[in-house]
Coordinates of C-alpha atoms and ligand atoms in Angstrom, one line a residue:
X1 CA 91.7 103.6 80.0
X2 CA 91.5 100.9 82.8
X3 CA 94.4 98.5 83.3
X4 CA 92.3 95.6 82.1
X5 CA 91.3 97.5 78.9
X6 CA 95.0 98.1 78.2
X7 CA 95.8 94.4 78.6
X8 CA 92.8 93.5 76.4
X9 CA 94.0 96.0 73.8
X10 CA 97.4 94.4 73.5
X11 CA 95.9 91.0 73.5
X12 CA 93.6 91.9 70.6
X13 CA 96.3 93.7 68.7
X14 CA 98.2 90.4 68.7
X15 CA 95.2 88.1 68.2
X16 CA 94.4 89.9 64.9
X17 CA 97.6 88.3 63.5
X18 CA 96.3 84.9 64.5
X19 CA 92.9 85.3 62.9
X20 CA 91.3 84.4 66.2
X21 CA 87.5 84.2 66.5
X22 CA 85.7 86.6 68.8
X23 CA 84.5 83.7 70.9
X24 CA 87.9 82.4 71.5
X25 CA 89.2 85.9 72.3
X26 CA 86.5 86.2 74.9
X27 CA 87.4 82.9 76.5
X28 CA 91.1 83.8 76.7
X29 CA 90.5 87.4 78.0
X30 CA 88.0 86.6 80.8
X31 CA 89.4 85.2 84.1
X32 CA 88.2 81.7 85.0
X33 CA 87.5 82.5 88.6
X34 CA 87.2 85.7 90.7
X35 CA 87.0 85.0 94.4
X36 CA 86.1 87.7 97.0
X37 CA 86.2 87.0 100.7
X38 CA 85.4 89.0 103.9
X39 CA 88.1 88.6 106.5
X40 CA 87.4 89.5 110.1
X41 CA 90.5 90.4 112.2
X42 CA 90.9 91.4 115.8
X43 CA 93.2 94.4 116.1
X44 CA 95.7 94.7 119.0
X45 CA 93.3 97.1 120.8
X46 CA 90.5 94.4 120.7
X47 CA 88.5 96.1 117.9
X48 CA 87.1 93.7 115.3
X49 CA 87.7 94.9 111.7
X50 CA 86.6 93.4 108.3
X51 CA 88.7 93.5 105.2
X52 CA 88.0 92.4 101.7
X53 CA 90.4 89.9 100.0
X54 CA 90.5 88.9 96.3
X55 CA 92.0 86.2 94.3
X56 CA 91.6 86.3 90.5
X57 CA 92.5 83.1 88.7
X58 CA 92.8 83.9 85.0
X59 CA 93.9 80.7 83.3
X60 CA 95.3 77.3 84.1
X61 CA 95.7 75.7 80.7
X62 CA 99.5 75.4 81.0
X63 CA 99.7 74.5 84.7
X64 CA 98.9 75.8 88.2
X65 CA 98.1 79.5 88.3
X66 CA 100.8 81.9 89.6
X67 CA 100.8 85.5 90.7
X68 CA 101.4 88.0 93.5
X69 CA 99.3 88.9 96.5
X70 CA 99.2 92.6 97.4
X71 CA 98.2 94.4 100.5
X72 CA 97.2 98.0 99.6
X73 CA 94.4 100.4 100.6
X74 CA 93.2 100.6 97.0
X75 CA 93.4 97.0 95.8
X76 CA 91.4 97.6 92.6
X77 CA 89.6 94.5 91.3
X78 CA 90.0 95.8 87.7
X79 CA 93.8 96.1 88.1
X80 CA 93.9 92.7 89.8
X81 CA 92.1 91.2 86.8
X82 CA 94.5 92.9 84.4
X83 CA 97.5 91.7 86.4
X84 CA 96.2 88.1 86.6
X85 CA 95.9 88.0 82.8
X86 CA 99.4 89.6 82.4
X87 CA 100.7 86.7 84.5
X88 CA 99.1 84.1 82.1
X89 CA 100.9 85.7 79.2
X90 CA 104.1 86.3 81.1
X91 CA 104.4 82.6 82.3
X92 CA 103.7 81.5 78.7
X93 CA 106.3 83.9 77.1
X94 CA 109.1 82.4 79.3
X95 CA 107.6 78.9 78.9
X96 CA 107.3 78.1 82.6
X97 CA 104.5 75.6 83.3
X98 CA 102.0 77.9 84.9
X99 CA 98.9 79.9 84.3
X100 CA 98.2 83.4 85.7
X101 CA 96.5 84.7 88.9
X102 CA 96.7 87.8 91.2
X103 CA 95.2 88.8 94.5
X104 CA 95.2 91.0 97.4
X105 CA 93.6 92.5 100.5
X106 CA 92.2 96.0 100.7
X107 CA 94.1 97.2 103.7
X108 CA 96.9 99.6 104.7
X109 CA 99.7 97.4 105.8
X110 CA 101.7 100.4 107.1
X111 CA 99.2 101.0 109.9
X112 CA 98.9 97.4 111.0
X113 CA 101.3 95.8 113.5
X114 CA 103.3 92.7 112.9
X115 CA 100.8 90.6 114.8
X116 CA 97.8 92.2 113.1
X117 CA 99.3 91.5 109.7
X118 CA 100.0 87.9 110.8
X119 CA 96.3 87.4 111.9
X120 CA 95.0 89.0 108.7
X121 CA 97.2 86.7 106.6
X122 CA 96.2 83.6 108.5
X123 CA 92.5 84.6 108.3
X124 CA 92.8 85.1 104.5
X125 CA 94.4 81.6 104.2
X126 CA 91.5 80.2 106.2
X127 CA 89.2 81.6 103.5
X128 CA 91.1 80.6 100.4
X129 CA 93.2 77.5 101.3
X130 CA 91.0 75.2 99.3
X131 CA 91.6 77.2 96.0
X132 CA 95.4 77.6 96.4
X133 CA 98.1 74.9 96.5
X134 CA 101.2 73.7 94.6
X135 CA 99.1 72.2 91.8
X136 CA 96.3 74.8 91.8
X137 CA 97.5 78.4 92.4
X138 CA 100.8 79.5 93.9
X139 CA 100.8 83.1 95.3
X140 CA 104.0 85.2 95.8
X141 CA 104.8 88.5 97.3
X142 CA 103.7 91.8 95.7
X143 CA 103.1 95.3 96.9
X144 CA 102.8 95.4 100.6
X145 CA 103.7 91.8 101.2
X146 CA 107.0 90.1 101.6
X147 CA 108.9 86.9 102.5
X148 CA 107.4 87.0 106.0
X149 CA 103.9 87.1 104.6
X150 CA 104.7 84.0 102.6
X151 CA 106.1 82.2 105.6
X152 CA 102.8 82.8 107.5
X153 CA 100.9 81.4 104.5
X154 CA 103.0 78.2 104.4
X155 CA 102.4 77.7 108.1
X156 CA 98.7 78.3 108.0
X157 CA 98.1 76.3 104.8
X158 CA 100.2 73.4 106.2
X159 CA 97.8 73.2 109.2
X160 CA 95.1 72.1 106.7
X161 CA 97.1 70.2 104.1
X162 CA 100.3 69.0 105.8
X163 CA 103.8 70.5 105.2
X164 CA 103.6 72.3 101.9
X165 CA 106.3 74.9 101.2
X166 CA 105.5 74.9 97.5
X167 CA 102.1 76.6 98.1
X168 CA 103.8 80.0 97.7
X169 CA 107.1 81.3 96.4
X170 CA 109.2 84.3 97.6
X171 CA 109.6 82.6 101.0
X172 CA 112.5 83.2 103.3
X173 CA 115.5 81.0 102.3
X174 CA 115.2 79.2 105.7
X175 CA 111.7 78.0 104.7
X176 CA 112.5 76.8 101.2
X177 CA 113.0 80.2 99.4
X178 CA 115.3 80.2 96.5
X179 CA 118.7 81.8 96.4
X180 CA 118.7 84.6 93.8
X181 CA 114.9 85.3 94.1
X182 CA 115.4 88.8 95.5
X183 CA 117.5 90.0 92.5
X184 CA 115.7 87.9 89.9
X185 CA 113.5 90.5 88.3
X186 CA 116.3 93.0 88.0
X187 CA 118.6 90.3 86.7
X188 CA 116.0 89.3 84.1
X189 CA 115.8 92.9 83.0
X190 CA 119.6 93.0 82.5
X191 CA 119.5 89.8 80.4
X192 CA 116.6 91.2 78.3
X193 CA 118.6 94.3 77.7
X194 CA 121.8 92.4 76.8
X195 CA 120.0 90.1 74.4
X196 CA 118.3 93.0 72.6
X197 CA 121.3 95.3 72.5
X198 CA 123.5 92.5 71.0
X199 CA 121.1 92.6 68.0
X200 CA 121.3 96.4 67.9
X201 CA 125.1 96.1 67.9
X202 CA 125.4 98.1 71.1
X203 CA 127.4 97.4 74.3
X204 CA 125.9 98.4 77.6
X205 CA 128.9 100.7 78.1
X206 CA 127.7 102.8 75.1
X207 CA 124.3 103.5 76.7
X208 CA 122.8 105.9 79.2
X209 CA 120.0 104.7 81.4
X210 CA 117.2 106.4 83.4
X211 CA 115.2 104.4 85.9
X212 CA 111.9 105.2 87.6
X213 CA 111.6 103.4 90.9
X214 CA 114.3 102.2 93.3
X215 CA 112.5 99.3 95.1
X216 CA 113.1 95.7 94.5
X217 CA 113.0 95.9 90.7
X218 CA 114.5 99.3 90.1
X219 CA 117.4 99.0 92.6
X220 CA 118.5 95.5 91.4
X221 CA 118.2 96.6 87.7
X222 CA 120.2 99.7 88.4
X223 CA 122.9 97.8 90.3
X224 CA 123.3 95.0 87.7
X225 CA 123.2 97.5 84.7
X226 CA 125.8 99.6 86.5
X227 CA 128.0 96.5 87.2
X228 CA 127.7 95.4 83.5
X229 CA 129.1 98.8 82.4
X230 CA 125.9 100.8 81.7
X231 CA 125.8 104.4 82.8
X232 CA 122.7 105.1 85.0
X233 CA 122.3 108.9 84.9
X234 CA 119.0 109.4 86.7
X235 CA 116.7 107.6 89.2
X236 CA 113.5 108.5 91.0
X237 CA 111.6 107.1 93.9
X238 CA 108.8 108.3 96.2
X239 CA 111.3 110.6 97.9
X240 CA 112.3 112.5 94.8
X241 CA 114.6 112.3 91.7
X242 CA 118.4 112.6 91.3
X243 CA 120.7 112.8 88.3
X244 CA 124.4 112.8 87.5
X245 CA 125.4 113.0 83.8
X246 CA 128.7 111.2 84.6
X247 CA 126.8 108.2 86.0
X248 CA 125.5 107.4 89.5
X249 CA 127.5 105.2 91.9
X250 CA 124.7 102.6 92.5
X251 CA 126.4 100.8 95.4
X252 CA 126.7 104.1 97.3
X253 CA 123.1 105.0 96.4
X254 CA 121.8 101.7 97.8
X255 CA 123.7 102.4 101.1
X256 CA 122.2 105.9 101.2
X257 CA 118.7 104.7 100.4
X258 CA 119.0 102.0 103.1
X259 CA 120.2 104.5 105.7
X260 CA 117.8 107.3 104.9
X261 CA 114.7 105.5 103.5
X262 CA 115.1 106.9 99.9
X263 CA 117.3 108.3 97.3
X264 CA 116.6 112.0 98.1
X265 CA 119.7 113.9 99.4
X266 CA 122.2 111.4 97.8
X267 CA 125.5 113.4 97.9
X268 CA 126.8 111.9 94.6
X269 CA 124.1 113.6 92.5
X270 CA 122.0 116.7 91.9
X271 CA 118.3 116.6 92.7
X272 CA 115.8 117.2 89.8
X273 CA 112.1 117.5 89.2
X274 CA 110.7 114.0 89.4
X275 CA 108.0 114.9 86.8
X276 CA 110.7 115.4 84.2
X277 CA 112.5 112.0 84.7
X278 CA 110.6 110.1 82.1
X279 CA 111.4 112.7 79.4
X280 CA 115.1 112.9 80.1
X281 CA 117.6 112.7 77.3
X282 CA 118.9 109.1 77.5
X283 CA 119.2 105.9 75.5
X284 CA 117.2 103.5 77.7
X285 CA 114.3 104.4 79.9
X286 CA 113.3 101.7 82.5
X287 CA 110.0 102.5 84.2
X288 CA 110.2 100.2 87.3
X289 CA 107.7 101.7 89.7
X290 CA 104.1 102.0 88.7
X291 CA 101.6 101.1 86.0
X292 CA 100.3 103.6 83.4
X293 CA 103.1 106.2 83.6
X294 CA 103.8 106.6 79.9
X295 CA 100.5 108.0 78.5
X296 CA 99.2 109.9 75.6
X297 CA 99.9 113.1 77.6
X298 CA 103.6 112.6 77.9
X299 CA 104.6 110.0 75.2
X300 CA 105.6 112.6 72.6
X301 CA 108.1 114.1 75.0
X302 CA 109.9 110.8 75.8
X303 CA 113.4 111.0 74.3
X304 CA 114.7 107.5 75.0
X305 CA 114.9 105.3 72.0
X306 CA 114.5 102.1 74.1
X307 CA 111.9 101.6 76.8
X308 CA 112.3 98.5 79.0
X309 CA 109.2 97.8 81.1
X310 CA 110.4 96.9 84.6
X311 CA 107.0 97.6 86.1
X312 CA 103.8 95.9 85.0
X313 CA 101.7 97.9 82.5
X314 CA 103.7 101.2 82.5
X315 CA 102.8 102.0 78.9
X316 CA 99.3 103.0 77.9
X317 CA 98.2 101.8 74.5
X318 CA 98.1 105.3 73.0
X319 CA 101.8 105.8 74.1
X320 CA 102.7 102.4 72.8
X321 CA 101.2 103.1 69.3
X322 CA 103.1 106.4 69.2
X323 CA 106.4 104.7 70.1
X324 CA 105.9 102.2 67.4
X325 CA 105.3 105.0 64.8
X326 CA 108.4 106.8 66.0
X327 CA 110.5 103.7 65.6
X328 CA 111.2 103.4 69.3
X329 CA 111.7 100.0 70.8
X330 CA 109.7 98.8 73.8
X331 CA 110.8 95.6 75.5
X332 CA 107.5 94.6 77.0
X333 CA 106.7 93.8 80.7
X334 CA 105.5 90.2 79.9
X335 CA 109.1 89.5 78.9
X336 CA 111.3 92.2 80.5
X337 CA 110.2 91.7 84.1
X338 CA 109.6 87.9 83.9
X339 CA 112.8 87.1 85.8
X340 CA 110.9 87.1 89.1
X341 CA 108.4 84.5 88.1
X342 CA 111.1 82.4 86.5
X343 CA 113.0 82.1 89.7
X344 CA 109.7 81.6 91.6
X345 CA 109.3 78.6 89.3
X346 CA 112.8 77.4 90.3
X347 CA 111.8 77.8 94.0
X348 CA 108.7 75.7 93.4
X349 CA 110.8 73.1 91.6
X350 CA 113.3 73.0 94.4
X351 CA 110.5 72.6 97.0
X352 CA 108.8 69.8 95.1
X353 CA 112.2 68.0 94.7
X354 CA 113.3 68.9 98.2
X355 CA 116.6 69.9 96.8
X356 CA 118.6 73.2 96.9
X357 CA 120.2 75.0 93.9
X358 CA 123.2 77.2 94.2
X359 CA 122.8 80.9 93.3
X360 CA 125.1 80.4 90.3
X361 CA 122.8 77.7 89.0
X362 CA 119.7 79.8 89.5
X363 CA 121.3 82.8 87.7
X364 CA 122.6 80.6 84.8
X365 CA 119.2 78.9 84.3
X366 CA 117.5 82.2 84.4
X367 CA 119.8 83.5 81.7
X368 CA 119.1 80.5 79.5
X369 CA 115.3 81.0 79.8
X370 CA 115.4 84.7 79.2
X371 CA 117.6 84.2 76.1
X372 CA 115.4 81.5 74.7
X373 CA 112.3 83.6 75.2
X374 CA 114.0 86.6 73.5
X375 CA 114.8 84.5 70.5
X376 CA 111.2 83.1 70.3
X377 CA 109.7 86.6 70.5
X378 CA 112.2 88.0 67.9
X379 CA 111.4 85.2 65.4
X380 CA 107.6 85.9 65.7
X381 CA 108.0 89.7 65.6
X382 CA 110.1 89.3 62.4
X383 CA 107.8 86.8 60.7
X384 CA 104.7 88.9 61.5
X385 CA 106.4 92.2 60.9
X386 CA 105.3 93.6 64.2
X387 CA 106.7 95.2 67.4
X388 CA 108.2 93.2 70.3
X389 CA 105.1 93.4 72.5
X390 CA 102.9 92.0 69.8
X391 CA 105.4 89.3 69.1
X392 CA 105.5 88.4 72.9
X393 CA 101.7 88.3 73.0
X394 CA 101.6 86.2 69.8
X395 CA 104.0 83.7 71.5
X396 CA 102.0 83.6 74.7
X397 CA 98.5 83.4 73.2
X398 CA 99.5 80.6 70.9
X399 CA 101.2 78.6 73.7
X400 CA 98.1 79.0 76.0
X401 CA 95.7 78.2 73.2
X402 CA 97.6 75.1 72.1
X403 CA 97.8 73.8 75.6
X404 CA 94.1 74.2 76.0
X405 CA 93.5 72.5 72.7
X406 CA 95.6 69.4 73.4
X407 CA 94.0 69.1 76.9
X408 CA 90.6 69.0 75.1
X409 CA 89.3 72.0 77.0
X410 CA 87.9 73.6 73.9
X411 CA 87.0 72.7 70.4
X412 CA 89.4 72.2 67.6
X413 CA 89.5 75.8 66.6
X414 CA 92.2 76.2 69.3
X415 CA 94.4 74.0 67.1
X416 CA 94.3 76.6 64.4
X417 CA 96.2 79.0 66.6
X418 CA 99.8 78.6 65.4
X419 CA 101.9 81.7 64.8
X420 CA 104.2 81.6 61.8
X421 CA 107.8 81.7 62.9
Ligands
NAD501 P1 108.7 98.2 95.4 O1 107.5 98.5 96.3 O2 109.8 97.4 96.0 O3 109.3 99.5 94.8 C1 108.6 100.5 94.1 C2 109.5 101.7 93.9 O4 108.8 102.7 93.2 C3 109.9 102.4 95.2 O5 111.3 102.8 95.1 C4 109.0 103.6 95.3 O6 109.6 104.7 96.1 C5 108.9 103.9 93.9 N1 107.8 104.8 93.5 C6 106.5 104.7 93.9 N2 105.8 105.7 93.4 C7 106.6 106.4 92.6 C8 106.5 107.5 91.8 N3 105.3 108.2 91.7 N4 107.6 108.0 91.2 C9 108.8 107.4 91.3 N5 108.9 106.3 92.0 C10 107.9 105.8 92.7 O7 108.0 97.4 94.1 P2 108.8 96.5 93.1 O8 108.7 95.1 93.6 O9 110.1 97.1 92.8 O10 107.8 96.6 91.9 C11 107.8 97.7 91.0 C12 107.0 97.3 89.8 O11 107.5 96.2 89.1 C13 105.5 97.1 90.0 O12 104.8 97.4 88.9 C14 105.4 95.5 90.1 O13 104.2 95.0 89.9 C15 106.5 95.2 89.1 N6 107.1 93.9 89.2 C16 107.7 93.5 90.3 C17 108.3 92.2 90.4 C18 109.1 91.8 91.6 O14 109.7 90.7 91.5 N7 109.2 92.6 92.6 C19 108.2 91.4 89.3 C20 107.6 91.8 88.1 C21 107.0 93.0 88.1

């Protein structure tokens, strides 16, 4: 199943509860705009190379569109579409005033020099500067891009439109980036787990965790879960997988990964078969690396009772249906990993107000937003007698549809879309 089909499946599963018409479903599933541009860049050796760049703008009913920009050899338009739509639902779940977008350039950033990447980024901005902006569409870093990429975008965009740091988020702090942005997705995962486990009557110290991925999301989630008393017993990344039934020392693992480029060879753990990681005996599984890793092929072997989606789209619908049948709980991506976009929103707010927040304020406001979203999702899941993902989609779809209705973008049938809470 393609990524966009999986997102559409979850959307439709929720929209059934709302009694939505097919026509309305179609409007909310299809992106509003898909832009494809050719970018010509001179390499350091003088050769002229063309790259294809994309920006998919899914929905702007609730505000400017928001979503990452990835540089990857296989930027797949179908996946970009699916991720753009997930951003619409994610920003609605956490009630930040944005729609959803996603984009990227088909390129291999690891073989491009610093100056080639800079030229590529500036040339891309030349092509798309009139469709992005603080009130239109606000990109952010994603796979293969980082704070430096965002800094180049600010600089190039500002040549056309005047000084505009709010055109992107995830910038270096010196250029208007927010404190706490780096840890935000991992911190949001911690808050999501704390909120859910409180209802389950469980303390983090009672639970064992297994995490796939030790990049931005996985390493921050691991560190914060560890610091909050949770026992992280296994982790994997591209270099391999490690486990220690007594719990991994995450601070030491971070130092090791920084020095060696990965988690393999960490002296405080045994190495293990990375293919077995997702099926390990544990309480909480946090897939925080890739999409589509829990599938119909391996779902029956997953032992964790709780699955917290750090990555975007890690669970295929067939696996999700099985987990529901088995009474497992999935904390869905559009809520669990929303901490990043929430702090991106704080960055945008700080840029527009030309004001700086302390890290404590960022973390406290993030906690408030995650806790409110959790309560909203829980109320809908309870009243509709459904799983948390469907509850989150119900919340998101109804917020987007209601915003579209009151703006007068569609006919009155939008107004019918009110979930019962
Ligand atoms: P990243 O590039 O920083 O880290 C990815 C990690 O996954 C690395 O440790 C890498 O080694 C590991 N990995 C790659 N392939 C693997 C494999 N086959 N098995 C095990 N590990 C593997 O990326 P990230 O920013 O941490 O993003 C991870 C996921 O979370 C993506 O799905 C991304 O879209 C999603 N996400 C990220 C953010 C954010 O703020 N960074 C926010 C929301 C969602």
